[in-house]
Amino acid sequence: MAEFFHMGGYGAYVWAAYAVFAIALIADALTPLWQRRGTLRDIAARLRRDASRDGTIKSRPSGTEDQTQ
Amino acid sequence: MKPGTTSAACTALLRRDLALTWRRRGDALNPLLFAVIVVALFPFALGPDAQVLERIAAGTIFVAVLLAALLSLDSLFRSDLDDGSLEQLVLSPHPLSLLLACKIAIHWLTTALPLIVIAPLLAMLLHLPDRVLPVLLVALALATPLLSLIGAICVALTVALRRSGMLLTLLVLPLIVPVLIFGAGACNAAQAGLPYGAPLLWLGAWLVLALVLAPLATAAALKISLT
Amino acid sequence: MNPLLLWFHKLGSPPYFYRLAGRFLPWLYAIALISGVVGLYGGLVIAPADYQQGDSFRMIYVHVPCAWMSLFVYAFMAANSFVALVWRIKLSETLAMASAPIGAAFTFITLVSGSLWGKPMWGTWWTWDARLTSELVLLFLYLGVIGLYHAIEDTRQAARAAAFLALVGVVNLPIVHYSVVWWNTLHQGQTVSLMGQSKISSSMLWPLLTMAFATHVYFFASLLARARAALLALESGKDWVRGIAQARQANAHG
């Protein structure tokens, strides 16, 4: 096993290359997940805001409603 | 109102741009000063040894001239965008690519041509052998219009951005690598006593290609960034 | 209408694409992962050490597939850019811009692994070898496309401008490559070719091809994931996106 990691003396170079490969692609794979989650969270927050504003409008006297439209 | 002929429009545009440059002729000197400063810095960094300077002269002058021209590219459409005349150009009934070709030509005349004129001075500062000087001048004469034409495409893409300086450099840099390679390569070949015709001919071929394609591409890019 | 053409039109509609891509994604990731593991096992364990380069040649299994991908992704991006500019298809804009960061990642891996391979083989981290230099210029092109895309505020205008730049790069890329080859032969002797002249034996070849397959599948998986995320942001005002956001919220609270 140690021989396998040693790679005939080139271990450091070989494993460094594979590490860069793995890290770069894992980062690349995670980015869209984060992006999607962030976007969905923003949209959900906006929908909640809109919903709560609609709620306050409905609770007001009907005269103020047309001003906000 | 009936629009005038296309040639009249081009002449008017050329005259206007020349007049505008003449009014701010101090600004036109900036690229020259920049190139001289860059070239003057090299001996300080590498030591005054004439042989070392001679070896790097052609490449250094080429890089200095390209950087100076790059520095001035940002101003190609800047003032026209600010005063709204760029949108008028896009809306005009004349072929936009032709009008832009006129603008690029004026830009080359006012920024790159002076650089070629002072190139012998830069060559003298770095002890470039006299027999290489004609090759350097021809190479610069072919390379600088190429840079203006290729740069114009990138400027058109970034024109709507408020701060485009670094981005513009990033866009132009990979596109002008071949120009630098062949331009400086021709000078180095001449200096080494090798045949230098081929790289110059390549530069000429690209210049012809760019003369035809770059104004069209600039027009298309400008339409994208102004919509 | 021709059913294939109809399907193509349907594919262009963001909600349909979003759903379809979502269904394919897990499979693509799984195939990429499995074939990648098989390829790596073949490359790192089964394949014998090279008689000239010893075990250092095993870097070929990341370096070469990534180098192929860096070019393949650029071609894919340019093709989508062309479609986006000529037929103004929103999905093509999204796909072109989604592929740029993936291509840049592959180019980056190619450069770093090439450098790591060069150190034991050539004795330096970097030589101005024609292929390495072209790859560096390719990285700059990718960064230019990404930079331009992020610099312009309006997403669709940004995509169109960056797509145009990608097309300009396509014209330029062969010119860069051949001028770099010319420059290289003028300035220095032939550098040692990483692949060598000798024929590669089949026990070394099949892991390489498997890795190439894995990286291709991975590219399409990552592309679909990025395109999905970009479409959500692009269409955030539309009903179908709201529906997804609400369903997600309900799941999170329920």
Coordinates of C-alpha atoms in Angstrom, one line a residue:
Chain A
M1 CA 0.0 0.0 0.0
A2 CA 2.8 2.4 0.9
E3 CA 4.4 1.5 -2.4
F4 CA 1.1 2.5 -4.1
F5 CA 1.2 5.9 -2.5
H6 CA 4.9 6.3 -3.2
M7 CA 4.3 6.0 -6.9
G8 CA 7.9 5.1 -7.7
G9 CA 9.2 8.4 -6.1
Y10 CA 6.7 10.5 -8.0
G11 CA 4.0 10.3 -5.4
A12 CA 3.9 13.9 -4.5
Y13 CA 3.4 15.0 -8.1
V14 CA 0.9 12.4 -9.0
W15 CA -1.2 12.8 -5.9
A16 CA -1.1 16.6 -6.1
A17 CA -2.4 16.4 -9.7
Y18 CA -5.2 14.1 -8.6
A19 CA -6.0 16.4 -5.7
V20 CA -6.2 19.4 -7.9
F21 CA -8.5 17.5 -10.2
A22 CA -10.8 16.3 -7.4
I23 CA -10.9 19.7 -5.6
A24 CA -11.6 21.7 -8.8
L25 CA -14.4 19.4 -9.9
I26 CA -16.0 19.1 -6.5
A27 CA -16.0 22.9 -6.2
D28 CA -17.5 23.0 -9.7
A29 CA -20.2 20.5 -8.7
L30 CA -21.1 22.3 -5.6
T31 CA -21.4 25.8 -7.1
P32 CA -24.7 25.2 -9.0
L33 CA -26.2 23.6 -5.8
W34 CA -25.4 26.8 -3.8
Q35 CA -26.6 29.0 -6.6
R36 CA -29.9 27.2 -6.9
R37 CA -30.4 27.2 -3.1
G38 CA -29.6 30.9 -2.9
T39 CA -31.9 31.8 -5.7
L40 CA -34.8 29.7 -4.3
R41 CA -34.3 31.2 -0.9
D42 CA -34.4 34.8 -2.3
I43 CA -37.6 34.0 -4.3
A44 CA -39.2 32.4 -1.2
A45 CA -38.3 35.4 0.9
R46 CA -39.8 37.7 -1.7
L47 CA -43.0 35.7 -1.9
R48 CA -43.3 35.8 1.9
R49 CA -42.8 39.6 1.9
D50 CA -45.4 40.0 -0.8
A51 CA -47.8 37.7 1.1
S52 CA -47.4 39.6 4.4
R53 CA -47.8 42.9 2.6
D54 CA -51.0 41.6 1.0
G55 CA -52.2 40.6 4.4
T56 CA -51.7 44.0 5.9
I57 CA -53.5 45.7 3.0
K58 CA -56.5 43.4 3.5
S59 CA -56.6 44.2 7.2
R60 CA -56.7 48.0 6.5
P61 CA -59.9 49.9 5.8
S62 CA -60.9 49.5 2.2
G63 CA -60.3 53.2 1.4
T64 CA -56.5 52.9 1.6
E65 CA -56.4 49.9 -0.8
D66 CA -56.5 51.7 -4.1
Q67 CA -53.5 53.9 -3.1
T68 CA -51.2 51.0 -2.9
Q69 CA -52.3 49.6 -6.2
Chain B
M1 CA -35.0 64.8 -44.4
K2 CA -33.0 63.0 -47.0
P3 CA -29.7 61.5 -45.7
G4 CA -26.5 62.5 -47.4
T5 CA -24.3 60.0 -49.2
T6 CA -22.3 57.5 -47.2
S7 CA -18.9 59.0 -48.3
A8 CA -20.1 62.4 -47.1
A9 CA -21.0 60.9 -43.7
C10 CA -17.6 59.3 -43.4
T11 CA -15.8 62.5 -44.4
A12 CA -17.8 64.4 -41.8
L13 CA -17.0 61.8 -39.1
L14 CA -13.3 61.8 -40.0
R15 CA -13.2 65.6 -39.8
R16 CA -15.1 65.8 -36.5
D17 CA -12.9 63.2 -34.9
L18 CA -9.7 64.9 -36.1
A19 CA -10.9 68.2 -34.8
L20 CA -11.9 66.7 -31.4
T21 CA -8.4 65.1 -31.1
W22 CA -6.7 68.4 -32.1
R23 CA -8.6 70.2 -29.4
R24 CA -7.3 67.8 -26.8
R25 CA -3.9 67.3 -28.3
G26 CA -2.3 67.1 -24.8
D27 CA -4.1 63.8 -24.2
A28 CA -2.8 62.4 -27.5
L29 CA 0.7 62.7 -26.1
N30 CA 0.0 60.4 -23.1
P31 CA 0.6 57.1 -24.9
L32 CA 3.9 58.4 -26.3
L33 CA 5.0 59.4 -22.8
F34 CA 3.9 56.0 -21.5
A35 CA 5.9 54.1 -24.1
V36 CA 9.0 56.2 -23.5
I37 CA 8.8 55.6 -19.7
V38 CA 8.3 51.9 -20.1
V39 CA 11.3 51.6 -22.4
A40 CA 13.4 53.8 -20.1
L41 CA 12.6 51.6 -17.1
F42 CA 14.2 48.5 -18.7
P43 CA 17.8 49.6 -18.6
F44 CA 17.3 50.5 -14.9
A45 CA 16.1 47.0 -14.2
L46 CA 18.5 45.1 -16.3
G47 CA 21.6 47.3 -16.1
P48 CA 23.2 49.5 -18.8
D49 CA 25.0 46.7 -20.5
A50 CA 24.6 47.4 -24.3
Q51 CA 24.7 43.8 -25.3
V52 CA 21.8 42.8 -22.9
L53 CA 19.7 45.8 -24.1
E54 CA 20.4 45.0 -27.7
R55 CA 19.1 41.5 -27.2
I56 CA 15.8 42.6 -25.7
A57 CA 15.4 45.8 -27.6
A58 CA 12.9 44.7 -30.3
G59 CA 10.7 42.8 -27.9
T60 CA 10.7 45.5 -25.3
I61 CA 9.7 48.2 -27.8
F62 CA 6.9 46.0 -29.2
V63 CA 5.5 45.4 -25.7
A64 CA 5.8 49.0 -24.8
V65 CA 4.0 50.1 -28.0
L66 CA 1.3 47.5 -27.6
L67 CA 0.7 48.5 -23.9
A68 CA 0.6 52.2 -24.9
A69 CA -1.9 51.5 -27.6
L70 CA -3.9 49.3 -25.2
L71 CA -4.0 52.2 -22.7
S72 CA -5.5 54.5 -25.3
L73 CA -8.1 52.0 -26.6
D74 CA -10.5 52.8 -23.7
S75 CA -11.0 56.3 -25.1
L76 CA -12.0 54.9 -28.6
F77 CA -15.8 55.2 -28.0
R78 CA -15.8 56.8 -24.5
S79 CA -16.5 60.4 -25.3
D80 CA -19.0 59.5 -28.1
L81 CA -20.9 57.3 -25.6
D82 CA -21.0 60.1 -23.0
D83 CA -22.3 62.8 -25.4
G84 CA -24.8 60.4 -27.1
S85 CA -23.2 60.6 -30.6
L86 CA -22.4 56.9 -30.5
E87 CA -26.1 56.0 -30.5
Q88 CA -26.7 58.4 -33.3
L89 CA -24.0 56.5 -35.3
V90 CA -25.8 53.2 -34.6
L91 CA -29.1 54.7 -35.7
S92 CA -27.8 56.4 -38.8
P93 CA -28.9 55.0 -42.2
H94 CA -25.3 54.5 -43.3
P95 CA -23.5 51.1 -42.8
L96 CA -22.3 51.2 -39.2
S97 CA -19.3 49.1 -40.0
L98 CA -18.0 51.7 -42.4
L99 CA -18.5 54.5 -40.0
L100 CA -16.8 52.5 -37.3
A101 CA -13.9 51.7 -39.6
C102 CA -13.5 55.5 -40.0
K103 CA -13.4 55.9 -36.3
I104 CA -10.9 53.1 -35.9
A105 CA -8.7 54.7 -38.6
I106 CA -8.7 58.0 -36.8
H107 CA -7.9 56.4 -33.6
W108 CA -4.9 54.6 -35.2
L109 CA -3.7 57.8 -36.9
T110 CA -3.8 59.8 -33.6
T111 CA -2.5 57.2 -31.2
A112 CA -0.5 54.5 -33.0
L113 CA 1.1 56.5 -35.7
P114 CA 2.9 58.8 -33.3
L115 CA 4.2 55.7 -31.5
I116 CA 5.7 54.5 -34.8
V117 CA 7.2 57.9 -35.4
I118 CA 9.0 57.8 -32.0
A119 CA 10.0 54.1 -32.4
P120 CA 13.5 55.1 -33.8
L121 CA 14.1 57.0 -30.6
L122 CA 13.1 54.1 -28.5
A123 CA 15.3 51.8 -30.6
M124 CA 18.2 54.2 -30.0
L125 CA 17.7 54.1 -26.3
L126 CA 18.0 50.3 -26.3
H127 CA 20.8 50.1 -28.9
L128 CA 18.8 48.3 -31.5
P129 CA 21.1 47.6 -34.4
D130 CA 20.4 49.9 -37.3
R131 CA 19.7 47.2 -39.8
V132 CA 16.8 45.9 -37.7
L133 CA 15.2 49.3 -37.5
P134 CA 13.4 49.1 -40.9
V135 CA 12.0 45.7 -40.0
L136 CA 10.8 47.0 -36.6
L137 CA 9.1 50.0 -38.3
V138 CA 7.4 47.7 -40.9
A139 CA 6.3 45.2 -38.2
L140 CA 4.9 48.1 -36.1
A141 CA 3.1 49.5 -39.1
L142 CA 1.4 46.1 -39.6
A143 CA 0.9 45.3 -36.0
T144 CA -0.6 48.5 -34.6
P145 CA -3.6 48.7 -37.0
L146 CA -4.3 45.0 -36.1
L147 CA -4.3 46.0 -32.5
S148 CA -6.6 48.9 -33.1
L149 CA -9.0 46.7 -35.1
I150 CA -9.0 43.8 -32.7
G151 CA -9.1 46.1 -29.7
A152 CA -12.1 47.9 -31.2
I153 CA -14.2 44.7 -31.0
C154 CA -13.4 44.3 -27.3
V155 CA -14.0 48.0 -26.6
A156 CA -17.4 47.7 -28.3
L157 CA -18.3 44.8 -26.0
T158 CA -17.3 46.7 -22.9
V159 CA -18.4 50.2 -23.9
A160 CA -21.5 50.2 -21.7
L161 CA -19.5 49.4 -18.6
R162 CA -18.5 52.3 -16.3
R163 CA -15.1 50.8 -15.3
S164 CA -13.8 48.5 -18.0
G165 CA -10.1 49.1 -17.7
M166 CA -8.8 45.7 -16.4
L167 CA -11.6 43.7 -18.2
L168 CA -10.6 45.3 -21.5
T169 CA -7.0 44.2 -21.0
L170 CA -8.1 40.7 -20.2
L171 CA -10.2 40.5 -23.3
V172 CA -7.6 42.0 -25.7
L173 CA -4.6 40.2 -24.3
P174 CA -5.3 36.7 -25.6
L175 CA -6.4 38.0 -29.0
I176 CA -3.2 39.9 -29.7
V177 CA -0.8 37.2 -28.7
P178 CA -0.2 36.2 -32.3
V179 CA 0.4 39.8 -33.3
L180 CA 3.1 40.2 -30.7
I181 CA 4.7 36.8 -31.5
F182 CA 5.0 37.5 -35.2
G183 CA 5.8 41.2 -34.9
A184 CA 8.6 40.8 -32.4
G185 CA 9.5 37.5 -34.0
A186 CA 10.3 39.2 -37.3
C187 CA 12.6 41.7 -35.6
N188 CA 14.4 39.0 -33.6
A189 CA 14.8 36.9 -36.8
A190 CA 16.3 40.0 -38.6
Q191 CA 18.6 40.6 -35.7
A192 CA 19.8 37.0 -35.8
G193 CA 20.4 37.2 -39.5
L194 CA 17.5 34.9 -40.3
P195 CA 14.9 35.4 -43.0
Y196 CA 12.1 37.6 -41.6
G197 CA 9.8 37.8 -44.6
A198 CA 7.4 35.1 -43.5
P199 CA 6.2 36.6 -40.2
L200 CA 5.7 40.0 -41.8
L201 CA 3.7 38.4 -44.6
W202 CA 1.6 36.6 -42.0
L203 CA 1.0 39.9 -40.2
G204 CA 0.0 41.5 -43.5
A205 CA -2.4 38.7 -44.2
W206 CA -4.1 39.0 -40.8
L207 CA -4.3 42.8 -41.3
V208 CA -6.2 42.3 -44.5
L209 CA -8.5 39.8 -42.8
A210 CA -9.0 42.1 -39.9
L211 CA -9.6 45.1 -42.1
V212 CA -12.6 43.3 -43.6
L213 CA -13.9 41.4 -40.6
A214 CA -13.2 43.6 -37.6
P215 CA -15.4 46.6 -38.5
L216 CA -18.3 44.2 -39.1
A217 CA -17.6 42.5 -35.8
T218 CA -17.3 45.8 -34.0
A219 CA -20.6 46.9 -35.4
A220 CA -22.3 43.7 -34.3
A221 CA -20.7 44.0 -30.8
L222 CA -21.8 47.6 -30.5
K223 CA -25.3 46.7 -31.3
I224 CA -25.3 44.1 -28.6
S225 CA -24.0 46.4 -26.0
L226 CA -26.2 49.3 -26.8
T227 CA -29.6 47.5 -26.9
Chain C
M1 CA -45.1 19.7 -37.2
N2 CA -42.4 17.1 -37.2
P3 CA -42.3 15.4 -33.8
L4 CA -38.5 15.9 -33.4
L5 CA -38.8 19.6 -34.2
L6 CA -41.7 19.8 -31.8
W7 CA -39.7 18.2 -29.0
F8 CA -36.8 20.6 -29.8
H9 CA -39.2 23.6 -29.4
K10 CA -40.5 22.2 -26.1
L11 CA -36.9 21.7 -24.9
G12 CA -36.3 25.4 -25.5
S13 CA -39.0 26.3 -22.9
P14 CA -37.3 26.8 -19.5
P15 CA -39.8 25.0 -17.3
Y16 CA -39.7 21.9 -19.5
F17 CA -36.0 21.9 -19.7
Y18 CA -35.7 22.5 -15.9
R19 CA -37.8 19.4 -15.2
L20 CA -36.2 17.2 -17.8
A21 CA -32.7 18.2 -16.7
G22 CA -33.7 17.5 -13.1
R23 CA -34.7 14.0 -14.1
F24 CA -31.4 13.3 -16.0
L25 CA -29.0 14.9 -13.4
P26 CA -28.7 12.1 -10.8
W27 CA -28.1 9.5 -13.6
L28 CA -25.5 11.6 -15.2
Y29 CA -23.7 12.3 -11.9
A30 CA -23.9 8.5 -11.1
I31 CA -22.5 7.5 -14.6
A32 CA -19.7 10.0 -14.3
L33 CA -18.8 8.9 -10.8
I34 CA -18.8 5.2 -11.6
S35 CA -16.9 5.5 -14.9
G36 CA -14.5 7.9 -13.2
V37 CA -13.8 5.4 -10.4
V38 CA -13.4 2.6 -12.9
G39 CA -11.0 4.7 -15.0
L40 CA -9.0 5.8 -12.0
Y41 CA -8.7 2.2 -10.7
G42 CA -7.5 1.1 -14.1
G43 CA -5.1 4.0 -14.4
L44 CA -3.7 4.0 -10.9
V45 CA -3.7 0.3 -10.1
I46 CA -4.1 -2.0 -13.1
A47 CA -2.0 -0.1 -15.7
P48 CA 1.7 -1.0 -15.6
A49 CA 4.3 1.8 -15.0
D50 CA 5.7 3.3 -18.1
Y51 CA 9.1 2.0 -19.1
Q52 CA 10.5 5.6 -19.6
Q53 CA 8.5 7.7 -17.2
G54 CA 7.8 5.2 -14.4
D55 CA 4.8 6.0 -12.3
S56 CA 4.8 9.7 -13.1
F57 CA 3.0 8.9 -16.4
R58 CA -0.1 8.2 -14.3
M59 CA -0.8 11.9 -14.4
I60 CA -1.9 11.3 -18.0
Y61 CA -5.3 10.1 -16.6
V62 CA -6.2 13.6 -15.3
H63 CA -4.1 15.8 -17.6
V64 CA -5.1 14.5 -21.0
P65 CA -8.8 14.1 -20.5
C66 CA -9.0 17.6 -19.0
A67 CA -7.0 19.0 -21.9
W68 CA -9.5 17.3 -24.3
M69 CA -12.3 18.7 -22.3
S70 CA -10.9 22.2 -22.3
L71 CA -11.2 22.3 -26.1
F72 CA -14.4 20.3 -26.3
V73 CA -16.1 22.7 -23.8
Y74 CA -14.9 25.7 -25.8
A75 CA -16.3 24.2 -29.0
F76 CA -19.6 23.5 -27.2
M77 CA -19.7 27.0 -25.8
A78 CA -19.0 28.5 -29.2
A79 CA -21.7 26.4 -30.9
N80 CA -24.2 27.5 -28.3
S81 CA -23.1 31.1 -28.6
F82 CA -23.6 30.9 -32.3
V83 CA -27.2 29.6 -31.9
A84 CA -27.9 32.2 -29.2
L85 CA -26.8 35.1 -31.4
V86 CA -28.3 33.9 -34.6
W87 CA -31.6 32.5 -33.4
R88 CA -31.8 34.3 -30.1
I89 CA -32.7 31.1 -28.2
K90 CA -32.7 31.9 -24.4
L91 CA -31.7 28.3 -23.5
S92 CA -28.6 28.5 -25.7
E93 CA -27.4 31.6 -24.0
T94 CA -27.8 29.9 -20.7
L95 CA -26.0 26.8 -21.8
A96 CA -23.1 28.8 -23.4
M97 CA -22.7 30.8 -20.2
A98 CA -23.0 27.7 -18.0
S99 CA -20.3 25.9 -19.8
A100 CA -17.7 28.7 -19.5
P101 CA -16.8 28.1 -15.8
I102 CA -16.7 24.4 -16.3
G103 CA -14.3 24.9 -19.2
A104 CA -12.2 27.2 -17.2
A105 CA -12.0 24.6 -14.4
F106 CA -10.8 21.9 -16.9
T107 CA -8.3 24.3 -18.4
F108 CA -7.0 25.2 -14.9
I109 CA -6.6 21.5 -14.0
T110 CA -4.8 20.9 -17.4
L111 CA -2.3 23.7 -16.6
V112 CA -1.7 22.6 -13.0
S113 CA -1.4 18.9 -13.8
G114 CA 0.8 19.7 -16.8
S115 CA 3.1 21.8 -14.6
L116 CA 3.2 19.0 -12.0
W117 CA 4.1 16.5 -14.7
G118 CA 6.7 18.9 -16.2
K119 CA 8.6 19.2 -12.9
P120 CA 9.9 15.6 -12.7
M121 CA 10.0 15.1 -16.5
W122 CA 11.5 18.4 -17.8
G123 CA 13.0 19.6 -14.5
T124 CA 10.9 22.8 -14.4
W125 CA 7.4 23.7 -13.4
W126 CA 6.8 25.6 -16.6
T127 CA 8.2 25.6 -20.1
W128 CA 6.9 27.7 -22.9
D129 CA 5.9 24.6 -24.7
A130 CA 3.5 25.2 -27.6
R131 CA 0.6 23.2 -26.0
L132 CA 1.0 24.6 -22.5
T133 CA 1.1 28.2 -23.9
S134 CA -2.0 27.7 -26.0
E135 CA -3.7 26.3 -23.0
L136 CA -2.8 29.4 -21.0
V137 CA -4.2 31.6 -23.7
L138 CA -7.3 29.4 -23.7
L139 CA -7.6 30.0 -19.9
F140 CA -7.4 33.8 -20.5
L141 CA -10.2 33.5 -23.2
Y142 CA -12.4 31.6 -20.7
L143 CA -11.7 34.2 -18.0
G144 CA -12.5 37.0 -20.5
V145 CA -15.9 35.4 -21.3
I146 CA -16.7 34.9 -17.6
G147 CA -15.5 38.4 -16.7
L148 CA -17.6 40.1 -19.4
Y149 CA -20.6 38.0 -18.5
H150 CA -20.4 39.1 -14.8
A151 CA -19.5 42.7 -15.6
I152 CA -22.7 43.5 -17.5
E153 CA -25.8 43.9 -15.3
D154 CA -28.5 42.8 -17.6
T155 CA -28.2 39.0 -17.7
R156 CA -29.4 38.5 -21.2
Q157 CA -27.3 41.3 -22.7
A158 CA -24.3 40.0 -20.8
A159 CA -24.9 36.6 -22.2
R160 CA -25.1 37.9 -25.7
A161 CA -21.9 40.0 -25.4
A162 CA -20.0 37.2 -23.8
A163 CA -21.3 34.8 -26.5
F164 CA -20.0 37.2 -29.1
L165 CA -16.6 37.2 -27.4
A166 CA -16.5 33.4 -27.4
L167 CA -17.1 33.5 -31.2
V168 CA -14.3 36.0 -31.7
G169 CA -12.1 33.6 -29.7
V170 CA -13.0 30.7 -32.0
V171 CA -11.5 32.6 -34.9
N172 CA -8.5 33.5 -32.9
L173 CA -7.7 30.2 -31.3
P174 CA -6.3 28.4 -34.3
I175 CA -4.2 31.5 -35.1
V176 CA -2.9 31.5 -31.6
H177 CA -2.1 27.9 -31.7
Y178 CA -0.2 28.0 -35.0
S179 CA 1.7 31.2 -34.1
V180 CA 2.7 29.7 -30.8
V181 CA 4.0 26.5 -32.6
W182 CA 5.9 28.7 -35.0
W183 CA 7.3 30.9 -32.2
N184 CA 8.3 27.8 -30.3
T185 CA 10.2 26.2 -33.1
L186 CA 12.0 29.5 -33.7
H187 CA 13.2 30.0 -30.2
Q188 CA 14.0 26.6 -28.7
G189 CA 14.7 23.0 -29.7
Q190 CA 12.0 20.4 -29.6
T191 CA 10.8 19.8 -26.1
V192 CA 10.2 16.3 -24.8
S193 CA 6.7 15.4 -25.8
L194 CA 4.7 14.2 -22.9
M195 CA 3.0 11.5 -24.9
G196 CA 6.2 10.3 -26.5
Q197 CA 6.3 8.8 -29.9
S198 CA 5.8 5.2 -28.8
K199 CA 2.4 3.6 -29.1
I200 CA 0.4 3.4 -26.0
S201 CA -0.4 -0.1 -24.9
S202 CA -4.0 -1.1 -24.5
S203 CA -3.8 -1.7 -20.7
M204 CA -2.8 2.0 -20.5
L205 CA -5.2 3.2 -23.1
W206 CA -8.5 1.9 -21.8
P207 CA -8.4 3.8 -18.5
L208 CA -7.6 6.9 -20.5
L209 CA -10.6 6.5 -22.7
T210 CA -12.8 5.7 -19.7
M211 CA -11.6 8.9 -18.0
A212 CA -12.3 10.8 -21.1
F213 CA -15.9 9.4 -21.1
A214 CA -16.3 10.2 -17.4
T215 CA -15.2 13.8 -17.9
H216 CA -17.6 14.2 -20.8
V217 CA -20.5 12.9 -18.8
Y218 CA -19.5 15.0 -15.8
F219 CA -19.4 18.1 -18.1
F220 CA -23.0 17.5 -19.2
A221 CA -24.1 16.8 -15.6
S222 CA -22.5 20.0 -14.3
L223 CA -23.8 21.9 -17.4
L224 CA -27.4 20.9 -16.7
A225 CA -27.0 21.7 -13.0
R226 CA -25.6 25.2 -13.8
A227 CA -28.2 25.8 -16.5
R228 CA -31.0 24.8 -14.0
A229 CA -29.7 27.3 -11.4
A230 CA -29.2 30.0 -14.1
L231 CA -32.8 29.5 -15.4
L232 CA -34.2 29.8 -12.0
A233 CA -32.5 33.2 -11.5
L234 CA -33.3 34.3 -15.0
E235 CA -37.0 33.5 -14.7
S236 CA -37.4 34.4 -11.0
G237 CA -40.6 36.4 -11.7
K238 CA -42.4 33.6 -13.6
D239 CA -45.1 31.4 -12.1
W240 CA -43.3 28.1 -12.5
V241 CA -40.3 29.3 -10.5
R242 CA -42.6 30.6 -7.7
G243 CA -44.2 27.2 -7.6
I244 CA -40.9 25.5 -7.1
A245 CA -39.8 28.0 -4.4
Q246 CA -43.2 27.6 -2.6
A247 CA -43.0 23.8 -2.8
R248 CA -39.5 23.9 -1.4
Q249 CA -40.5 26.2 1.4
A250 CA -43.5 23.9 2.3
N251 CA -41.1 20.9 2.4
A252 CA -38.7 22.8 4.6
H253 CA -41.4 23.7 7.1
G254 CA -43.5 20.6 6.9

